[in-house]
Short mmCIF file of C-alpha atoms and ligand atoms in Angstrom, two decimals:
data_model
loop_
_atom_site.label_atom_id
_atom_site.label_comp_id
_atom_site.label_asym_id
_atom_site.label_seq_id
_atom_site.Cartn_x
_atom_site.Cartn_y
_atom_site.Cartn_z
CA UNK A 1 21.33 9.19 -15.64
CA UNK A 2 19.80 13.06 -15.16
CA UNK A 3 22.48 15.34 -15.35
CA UNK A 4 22.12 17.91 -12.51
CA UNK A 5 22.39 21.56 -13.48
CA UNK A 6 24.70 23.68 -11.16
CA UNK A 7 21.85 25.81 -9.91
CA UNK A 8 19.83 22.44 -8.78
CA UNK A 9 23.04 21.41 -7.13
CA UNK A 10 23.79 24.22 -5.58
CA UNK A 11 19.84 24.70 -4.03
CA UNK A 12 20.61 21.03 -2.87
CA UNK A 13 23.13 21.34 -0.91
CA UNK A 14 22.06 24.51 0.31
CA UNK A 15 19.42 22.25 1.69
CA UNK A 16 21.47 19.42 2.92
CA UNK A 17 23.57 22.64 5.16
CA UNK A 18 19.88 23.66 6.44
CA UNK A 19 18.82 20.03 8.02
CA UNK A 20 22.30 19.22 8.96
CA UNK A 21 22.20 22.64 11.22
CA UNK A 22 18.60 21.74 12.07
CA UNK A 23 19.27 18.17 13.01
CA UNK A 24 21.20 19.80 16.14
CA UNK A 25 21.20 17.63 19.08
CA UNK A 26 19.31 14.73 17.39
CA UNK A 27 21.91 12.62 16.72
CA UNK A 28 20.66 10.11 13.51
CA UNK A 29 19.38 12.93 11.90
CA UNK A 30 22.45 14.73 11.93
CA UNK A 31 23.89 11.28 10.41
CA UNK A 32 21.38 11.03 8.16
CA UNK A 33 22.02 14.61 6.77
CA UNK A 34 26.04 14.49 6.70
CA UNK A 35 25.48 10.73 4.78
CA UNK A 36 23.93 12.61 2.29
CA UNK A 37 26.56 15.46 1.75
CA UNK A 38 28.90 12.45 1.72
CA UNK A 39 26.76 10.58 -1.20
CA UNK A 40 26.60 14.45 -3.02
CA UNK A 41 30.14 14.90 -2.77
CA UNK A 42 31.03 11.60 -3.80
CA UNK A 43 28.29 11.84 -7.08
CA UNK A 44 30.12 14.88 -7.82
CA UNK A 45 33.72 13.10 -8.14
CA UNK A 46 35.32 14.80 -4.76
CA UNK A 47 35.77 11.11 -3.34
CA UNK A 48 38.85 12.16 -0.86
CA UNK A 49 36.20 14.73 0.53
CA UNK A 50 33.49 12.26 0.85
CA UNK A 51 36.33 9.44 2.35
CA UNK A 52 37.56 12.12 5.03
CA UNK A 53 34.08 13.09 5.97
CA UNK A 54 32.73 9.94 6.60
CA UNK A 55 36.04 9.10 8.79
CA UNK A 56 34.89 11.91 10.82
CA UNK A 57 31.24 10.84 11.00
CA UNK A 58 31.92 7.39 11.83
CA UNK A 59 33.95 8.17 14.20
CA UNK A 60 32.00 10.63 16.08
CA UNK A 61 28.30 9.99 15.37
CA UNK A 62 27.86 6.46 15.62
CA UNK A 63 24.22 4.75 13.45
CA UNK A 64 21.42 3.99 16.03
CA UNK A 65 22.04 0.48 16.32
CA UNK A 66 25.02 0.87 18.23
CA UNK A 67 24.48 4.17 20.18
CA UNK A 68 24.32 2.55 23.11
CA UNK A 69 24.53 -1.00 24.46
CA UNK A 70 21.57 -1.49 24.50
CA UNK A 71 20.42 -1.63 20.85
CA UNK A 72 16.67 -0.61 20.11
CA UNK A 73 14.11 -3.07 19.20
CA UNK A 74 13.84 -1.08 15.73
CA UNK A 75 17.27 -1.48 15.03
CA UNK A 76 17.57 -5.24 15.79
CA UNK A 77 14.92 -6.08 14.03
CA UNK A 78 16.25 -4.21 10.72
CA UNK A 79 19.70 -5.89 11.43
CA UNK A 80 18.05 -9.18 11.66
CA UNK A 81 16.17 -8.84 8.36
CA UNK A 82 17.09 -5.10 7.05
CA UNK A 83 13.58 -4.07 5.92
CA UNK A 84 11.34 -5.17 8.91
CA UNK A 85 11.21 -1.39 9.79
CA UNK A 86 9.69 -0.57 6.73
CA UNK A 87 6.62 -2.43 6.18
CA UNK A 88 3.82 -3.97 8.47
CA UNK A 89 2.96 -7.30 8.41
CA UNK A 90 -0.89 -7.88 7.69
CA UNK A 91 -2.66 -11.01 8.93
CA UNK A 92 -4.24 -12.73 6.17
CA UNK A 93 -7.48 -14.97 7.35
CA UNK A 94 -9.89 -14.18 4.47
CA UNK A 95 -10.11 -16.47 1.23
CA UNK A 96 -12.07 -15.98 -2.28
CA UNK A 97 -14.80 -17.14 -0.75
CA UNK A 98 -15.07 -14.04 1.70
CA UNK A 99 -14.70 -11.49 -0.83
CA UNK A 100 -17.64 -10.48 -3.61
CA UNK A 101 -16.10 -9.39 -6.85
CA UNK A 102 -17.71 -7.59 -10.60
CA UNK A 103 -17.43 -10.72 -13.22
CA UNK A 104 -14.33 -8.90 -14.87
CA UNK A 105 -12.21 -8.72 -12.04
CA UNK A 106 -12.56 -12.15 -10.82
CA UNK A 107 -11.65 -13.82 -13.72
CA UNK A 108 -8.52 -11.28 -13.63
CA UNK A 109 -7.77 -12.50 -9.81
CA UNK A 110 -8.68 -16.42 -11.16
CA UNK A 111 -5.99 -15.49 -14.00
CA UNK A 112 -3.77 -14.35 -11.54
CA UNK A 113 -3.97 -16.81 -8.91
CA UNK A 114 -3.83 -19.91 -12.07
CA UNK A 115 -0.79 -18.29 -13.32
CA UNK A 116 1.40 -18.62 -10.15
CA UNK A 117 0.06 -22.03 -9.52
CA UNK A 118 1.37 -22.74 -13.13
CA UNK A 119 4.10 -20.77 -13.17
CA UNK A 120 6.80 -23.67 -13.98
CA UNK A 121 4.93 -24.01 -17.50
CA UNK A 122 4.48 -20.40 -17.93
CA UNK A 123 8.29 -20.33 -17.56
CA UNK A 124 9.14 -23.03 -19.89
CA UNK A 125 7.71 -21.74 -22.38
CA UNK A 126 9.55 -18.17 -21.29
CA UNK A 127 6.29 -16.23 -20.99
CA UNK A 128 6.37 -14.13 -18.26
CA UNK A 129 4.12 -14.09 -15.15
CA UNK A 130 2.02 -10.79 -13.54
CA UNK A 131 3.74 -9.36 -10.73
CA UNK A 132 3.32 -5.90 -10.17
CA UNK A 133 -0.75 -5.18 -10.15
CA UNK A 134 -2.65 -1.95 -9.18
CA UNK A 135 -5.76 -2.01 -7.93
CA UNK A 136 -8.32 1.37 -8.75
CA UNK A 137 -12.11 2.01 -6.65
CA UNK A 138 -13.48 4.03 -4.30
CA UNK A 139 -13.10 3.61 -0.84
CA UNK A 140 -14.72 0.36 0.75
CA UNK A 141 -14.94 -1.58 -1.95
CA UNK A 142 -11.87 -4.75 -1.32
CA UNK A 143 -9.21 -3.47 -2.54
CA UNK A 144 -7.16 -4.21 0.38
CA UNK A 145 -8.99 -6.76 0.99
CA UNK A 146 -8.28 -8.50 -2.50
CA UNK A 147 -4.58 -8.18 -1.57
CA UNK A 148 -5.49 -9.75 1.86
CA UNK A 149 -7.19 -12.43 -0.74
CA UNK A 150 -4.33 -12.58 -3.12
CA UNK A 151 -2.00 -13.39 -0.32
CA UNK A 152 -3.95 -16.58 1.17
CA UNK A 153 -4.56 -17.83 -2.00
CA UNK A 154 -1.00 -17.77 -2.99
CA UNK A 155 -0.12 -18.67 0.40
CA UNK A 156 2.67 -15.60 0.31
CA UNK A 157 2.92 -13.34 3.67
CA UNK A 158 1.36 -10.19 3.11
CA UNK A 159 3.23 -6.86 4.06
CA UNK A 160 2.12 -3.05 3.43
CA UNK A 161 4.88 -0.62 2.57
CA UNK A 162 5.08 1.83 5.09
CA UNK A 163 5.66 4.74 2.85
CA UNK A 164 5.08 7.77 5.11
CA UNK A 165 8.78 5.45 7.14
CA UNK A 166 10.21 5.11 3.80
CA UNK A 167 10.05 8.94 2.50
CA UNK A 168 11.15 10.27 5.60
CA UNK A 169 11.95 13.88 6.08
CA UNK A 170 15.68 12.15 6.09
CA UNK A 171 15.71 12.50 2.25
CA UNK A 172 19.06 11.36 2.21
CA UNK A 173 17.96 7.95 3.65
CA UNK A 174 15.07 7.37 0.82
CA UNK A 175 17.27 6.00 -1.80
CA UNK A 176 18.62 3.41 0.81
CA UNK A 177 15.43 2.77 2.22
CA UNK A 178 13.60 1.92 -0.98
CA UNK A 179 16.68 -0.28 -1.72
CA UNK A 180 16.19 -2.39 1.58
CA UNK A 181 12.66 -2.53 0.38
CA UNK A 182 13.09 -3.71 -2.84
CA UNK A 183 15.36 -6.17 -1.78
CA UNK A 184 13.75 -7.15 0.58
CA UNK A 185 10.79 -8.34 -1.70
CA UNK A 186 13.19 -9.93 -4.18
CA UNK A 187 14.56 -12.47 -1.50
CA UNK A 188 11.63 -13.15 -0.16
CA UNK A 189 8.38 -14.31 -1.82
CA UNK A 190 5.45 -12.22 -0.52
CA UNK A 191 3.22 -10.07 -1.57
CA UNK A 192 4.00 -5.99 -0.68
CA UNK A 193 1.20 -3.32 -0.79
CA UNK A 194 1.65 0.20 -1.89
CA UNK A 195 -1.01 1.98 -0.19
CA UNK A 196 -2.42 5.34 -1.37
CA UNK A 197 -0.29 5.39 -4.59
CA UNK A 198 -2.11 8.27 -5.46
CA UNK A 199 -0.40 10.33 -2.92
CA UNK A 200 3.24 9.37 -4.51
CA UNK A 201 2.00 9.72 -8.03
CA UNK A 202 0.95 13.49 -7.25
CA UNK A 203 3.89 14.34 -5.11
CA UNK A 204 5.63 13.07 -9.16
CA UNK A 205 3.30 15.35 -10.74
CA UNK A 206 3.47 18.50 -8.04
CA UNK A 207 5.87 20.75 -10.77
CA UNK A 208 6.30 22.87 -6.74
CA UNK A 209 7.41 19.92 -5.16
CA UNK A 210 11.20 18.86 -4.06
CA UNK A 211 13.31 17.85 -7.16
CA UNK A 212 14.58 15.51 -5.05
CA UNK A 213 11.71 14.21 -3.73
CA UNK A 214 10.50 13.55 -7.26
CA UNK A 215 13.44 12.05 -8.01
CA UNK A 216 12.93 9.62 -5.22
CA UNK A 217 9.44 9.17 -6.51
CA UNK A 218 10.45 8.43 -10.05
CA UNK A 219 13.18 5.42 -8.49
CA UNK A 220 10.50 4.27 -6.77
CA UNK A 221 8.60 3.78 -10.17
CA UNK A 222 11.83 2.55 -11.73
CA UNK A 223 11.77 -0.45 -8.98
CA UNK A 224 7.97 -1.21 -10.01
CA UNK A 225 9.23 -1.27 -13.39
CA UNK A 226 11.57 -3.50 -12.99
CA UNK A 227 10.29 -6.05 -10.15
CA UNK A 228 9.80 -9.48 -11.70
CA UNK A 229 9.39 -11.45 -8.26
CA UNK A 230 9.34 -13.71 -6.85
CA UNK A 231 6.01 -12.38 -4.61
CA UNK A 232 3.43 -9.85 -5.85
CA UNK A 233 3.55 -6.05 -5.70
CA UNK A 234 0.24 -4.44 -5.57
CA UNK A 235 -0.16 -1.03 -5.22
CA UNK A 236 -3.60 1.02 -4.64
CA UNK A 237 -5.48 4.11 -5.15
CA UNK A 238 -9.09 5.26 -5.14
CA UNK A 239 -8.32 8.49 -7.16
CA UNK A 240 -7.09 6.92 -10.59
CA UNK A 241 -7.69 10.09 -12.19
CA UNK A 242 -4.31 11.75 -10.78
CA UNK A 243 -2.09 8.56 -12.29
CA UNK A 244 -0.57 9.84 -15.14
CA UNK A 245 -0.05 7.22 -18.40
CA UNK A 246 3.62 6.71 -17.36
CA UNK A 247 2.51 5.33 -14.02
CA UNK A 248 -0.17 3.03 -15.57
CA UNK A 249 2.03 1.41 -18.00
CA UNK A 250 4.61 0.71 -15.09
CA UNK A 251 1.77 -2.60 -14.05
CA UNK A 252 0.82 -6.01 -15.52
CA UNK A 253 -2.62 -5.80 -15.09
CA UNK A 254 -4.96 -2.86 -13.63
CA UNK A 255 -7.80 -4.05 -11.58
CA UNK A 256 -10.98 -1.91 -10.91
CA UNK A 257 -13.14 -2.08 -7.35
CA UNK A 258 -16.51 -0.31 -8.13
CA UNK A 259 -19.08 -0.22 -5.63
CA UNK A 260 -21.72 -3.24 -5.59
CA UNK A 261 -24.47 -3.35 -8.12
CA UNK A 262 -27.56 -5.15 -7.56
CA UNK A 263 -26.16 -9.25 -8.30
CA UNK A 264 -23.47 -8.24 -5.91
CA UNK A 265 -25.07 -6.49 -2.93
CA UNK A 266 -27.67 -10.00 -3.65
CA UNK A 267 -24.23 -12.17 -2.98
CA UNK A 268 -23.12 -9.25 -0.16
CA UNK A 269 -26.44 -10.13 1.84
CA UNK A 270 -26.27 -13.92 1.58
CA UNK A 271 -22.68 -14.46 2.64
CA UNK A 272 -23.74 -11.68 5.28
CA UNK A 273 -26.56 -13.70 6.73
CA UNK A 274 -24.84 -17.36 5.94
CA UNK A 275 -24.26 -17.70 9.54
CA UNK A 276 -26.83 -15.51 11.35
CA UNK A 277 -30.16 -16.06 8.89
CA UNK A 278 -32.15 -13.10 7.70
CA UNK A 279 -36.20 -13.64 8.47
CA UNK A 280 -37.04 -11.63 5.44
CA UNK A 281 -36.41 -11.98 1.44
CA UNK A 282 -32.77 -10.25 1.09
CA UNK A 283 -33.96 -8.82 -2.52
CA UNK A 284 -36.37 -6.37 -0.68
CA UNK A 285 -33.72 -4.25 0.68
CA UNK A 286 -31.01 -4.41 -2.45
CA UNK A 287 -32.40 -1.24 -4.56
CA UNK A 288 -32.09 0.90 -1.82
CA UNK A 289 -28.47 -0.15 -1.46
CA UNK A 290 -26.97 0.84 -4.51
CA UNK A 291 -24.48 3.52 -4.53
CA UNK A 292 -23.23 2.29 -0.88
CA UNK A 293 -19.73 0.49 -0.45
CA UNK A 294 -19.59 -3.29 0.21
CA UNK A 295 -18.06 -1.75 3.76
CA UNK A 296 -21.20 0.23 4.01
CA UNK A 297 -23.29 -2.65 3.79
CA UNK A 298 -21.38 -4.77 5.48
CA UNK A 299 -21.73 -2.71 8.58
CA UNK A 300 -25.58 -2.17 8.38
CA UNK A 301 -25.83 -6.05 8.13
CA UNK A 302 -23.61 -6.73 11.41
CA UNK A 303 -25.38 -3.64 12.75
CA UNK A 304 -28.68 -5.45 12.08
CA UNK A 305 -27.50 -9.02 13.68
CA UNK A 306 -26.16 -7.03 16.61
CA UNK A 307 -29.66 -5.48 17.45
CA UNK A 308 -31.21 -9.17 16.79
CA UNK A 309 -29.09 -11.10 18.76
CA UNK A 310 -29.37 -7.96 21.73
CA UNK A 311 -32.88 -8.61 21.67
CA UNK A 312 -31.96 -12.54 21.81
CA UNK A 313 -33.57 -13.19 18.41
CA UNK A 314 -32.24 -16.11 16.98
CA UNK A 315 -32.79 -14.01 13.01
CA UNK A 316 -32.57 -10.58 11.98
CA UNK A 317 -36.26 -8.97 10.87
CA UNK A 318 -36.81 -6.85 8.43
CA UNK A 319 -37.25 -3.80 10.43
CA UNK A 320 -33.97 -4.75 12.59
CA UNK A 321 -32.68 -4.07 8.96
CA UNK A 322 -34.46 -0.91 8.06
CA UNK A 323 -33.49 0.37 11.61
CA UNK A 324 -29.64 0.01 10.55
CA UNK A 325 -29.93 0.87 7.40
CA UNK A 326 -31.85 4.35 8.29
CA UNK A 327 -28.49 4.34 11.60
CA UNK A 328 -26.11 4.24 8.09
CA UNK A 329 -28.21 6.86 5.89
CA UNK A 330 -27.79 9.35 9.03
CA UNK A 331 -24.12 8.73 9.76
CA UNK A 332 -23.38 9.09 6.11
CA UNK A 333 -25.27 12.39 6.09
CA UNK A 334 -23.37 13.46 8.87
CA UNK A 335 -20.05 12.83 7.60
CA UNK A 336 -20.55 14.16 4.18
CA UNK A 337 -21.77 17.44 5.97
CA UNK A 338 -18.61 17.66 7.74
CA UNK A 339 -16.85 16.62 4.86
CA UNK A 340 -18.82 19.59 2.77
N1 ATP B 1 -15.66 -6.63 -2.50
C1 ATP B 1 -15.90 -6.91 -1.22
N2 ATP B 1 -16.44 -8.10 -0.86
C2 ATP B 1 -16.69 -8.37 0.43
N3 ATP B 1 -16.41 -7.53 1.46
C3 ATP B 1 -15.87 -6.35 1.16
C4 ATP B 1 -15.58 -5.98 -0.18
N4 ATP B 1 -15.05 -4.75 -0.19
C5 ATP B 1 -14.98 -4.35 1.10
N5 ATP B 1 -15.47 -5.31 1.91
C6 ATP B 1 -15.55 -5.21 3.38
O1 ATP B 1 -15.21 -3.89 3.76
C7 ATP B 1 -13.96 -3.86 4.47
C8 ATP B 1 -13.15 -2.65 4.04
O2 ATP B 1 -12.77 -2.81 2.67
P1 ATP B 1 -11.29 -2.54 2.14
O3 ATP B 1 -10.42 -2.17 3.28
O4 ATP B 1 -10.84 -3.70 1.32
O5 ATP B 1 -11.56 -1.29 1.20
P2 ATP B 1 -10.53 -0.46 0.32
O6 ATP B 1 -11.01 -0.55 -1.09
O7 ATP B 1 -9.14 -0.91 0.60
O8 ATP B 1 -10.78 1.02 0.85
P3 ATP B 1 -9.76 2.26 1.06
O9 ATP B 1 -9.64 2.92 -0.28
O10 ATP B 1 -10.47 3.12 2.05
O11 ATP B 1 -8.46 1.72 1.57
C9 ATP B 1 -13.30 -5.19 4.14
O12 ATP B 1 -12.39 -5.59 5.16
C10 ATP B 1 -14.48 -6.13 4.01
O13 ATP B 1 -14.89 -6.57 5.28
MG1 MG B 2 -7.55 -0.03 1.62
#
């Protein structure tokens, strides 16, 4: 356990006095606040304090679920299953077969998805299975998709951490709320995405952010650490260069998404134009496709079938194709100009 020097305390609960006289008038924020003087107070051994207070808060500001008779839909739901409120459930619809990977991170996924279909044998033999993955590329290029993938193929529900819910401005209520989380995916096989890790790993590394905030970002790596299942946790980033070493040795296996070369953008095109046929050989256009995203490509393709089957073609030409290709070159121009 970090000791806490006086001086950090202190600053603390300077800050826990400034939301609580903030939180005026909102009534769960003023819980939230006054719950974490009471978990302070009772970390620092004055447990009769922390007792009386809570008396008092109990008593006179009651938790949202029971504010009023009529309990709201947020609440229920997190007293029905006590993490609903903190992740999103994803449909899953697409398989292997709808997603194009590089050679080296399908036979990772293939590993992955063999592994949990032999678990029982992995386990007798008391080797353990992958469960906490991350997953590194540049934007557009599957990596939420691949979870989407993972998910069907494991037949596990898919749900995405809502982490902006999670570390609230309530930083009193982050400990608890990565504990519902946590527990959440314990008792219940799924598979839970960590979005945007990079965010979380730099708020860790920001030596100007919130002790405590880094604190709560370190548990959070703690309970990566030590998940071992029963679902999947896969978290995500396309800036890998701001995870320190600490945070990559925290997962079983680290998957890259790079954007398509040639053989893929050639498999990108064909399951593209499987069901709506392309009247032109799909290696013409490839070269001047590298560097895009599969999501780039994937949109001048549908962009291409759209302006076929508008002009009630029953395939997509080739200059249907340039003409959405040259729509994607120009909106890409325009957003890195605005982007400049
Ligand atoms: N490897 C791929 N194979 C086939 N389609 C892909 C692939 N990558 C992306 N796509 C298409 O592009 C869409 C967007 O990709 P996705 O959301 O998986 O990207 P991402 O890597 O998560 O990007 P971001 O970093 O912006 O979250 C997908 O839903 C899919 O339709
Ligand atoms: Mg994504």
């Amino acid at each position: 356990m970090r000791i806490i020097s006086p001086s950090e305390a202190r600053m603390a609960k300077a800050d826990h006095i400034k939301k609580l006289v903030a939180s005026f008038g909102r009534s769960q924020e003023f819980r939230a606040a006054t719950l974490r003087i009471i978990d302070d107070a009772a970390t620092q051994g004055k447990q009769p304090f922390a007792d009386s207070l809570r008396k008092i808060l109990d008593a006179n500001v009651r938790p949202d679920y029971q504010a009023s008779g009529q309990p709201s839909l947020t609440a229920l739901a997190s007293q029905i299953d006590p993490a609903t409120d903190l992740v999103d459930e994803i449909t899953v619809s697409r398989g292997l077969n709808d997603i194009v990977l590089n050679s080296d991170t399908r036979i990772l996924i293939d590993d992955i998805i063999e592994e949990r279909h032999r678990s029982e044998e992995l386990r007798r033999h008391r080797l353990p299975i992958s469960t906490r993955l991350l997953f590194s590329g540049p934007p557009g290029c599957g990596k939420t998709l691949c979870a989407e993938v993972l998910a069907r193929e494991l037949n596990l529900p898919l749900y995405s951490a809502r982490i902006d819910v999670i570390i609230s401005s309530f930083l009193g209520e982050t400990a608890s709320n990565l504990r519902r989380l946590f527990e959440f995916v314990a008792r219940r096989p799924c598979v839970l995405f960590l979005d945007e890790f990079d965010a979380l790993a730099r708020t860790r590394a920001d030596a100007a952010e919130h002790n405590e905030l880094r604190r709560v970002v370190n548990s959070l790596l703690l309970m990566i650490e030590r998940f071992k299942g029963p679902g999947l946790v896969i978290a995500a980033t396309n800036l890998p260069q701001f995870l320190d070493e600490a945070l990559w040795r925290r997962f079983d296996d680290i998957l890259s998404f790079d954007p398509p070369t040639e053989r893929e953008i050639t498999l990108l095109l064909s399951r593209q134009f499987a069901n709506f046929p392309a009247h032109f050989d799909l290696a013409t256009p490839v070269s001047k496709l590298v560097g895009m995203s599969y999501a780039d490509i994937e949109r001048i393709c549908i962009d291409a079938i759209k302006k076929a089957v508008l002009k009630k073609r029953k395939s997509v030409s080739e200059t249907e194709f340039a003409a959405a290709l040259r729509q994607e070159t120009r909106r890409k121009g325009l957003s890195s100009r605005r982007n400049a």
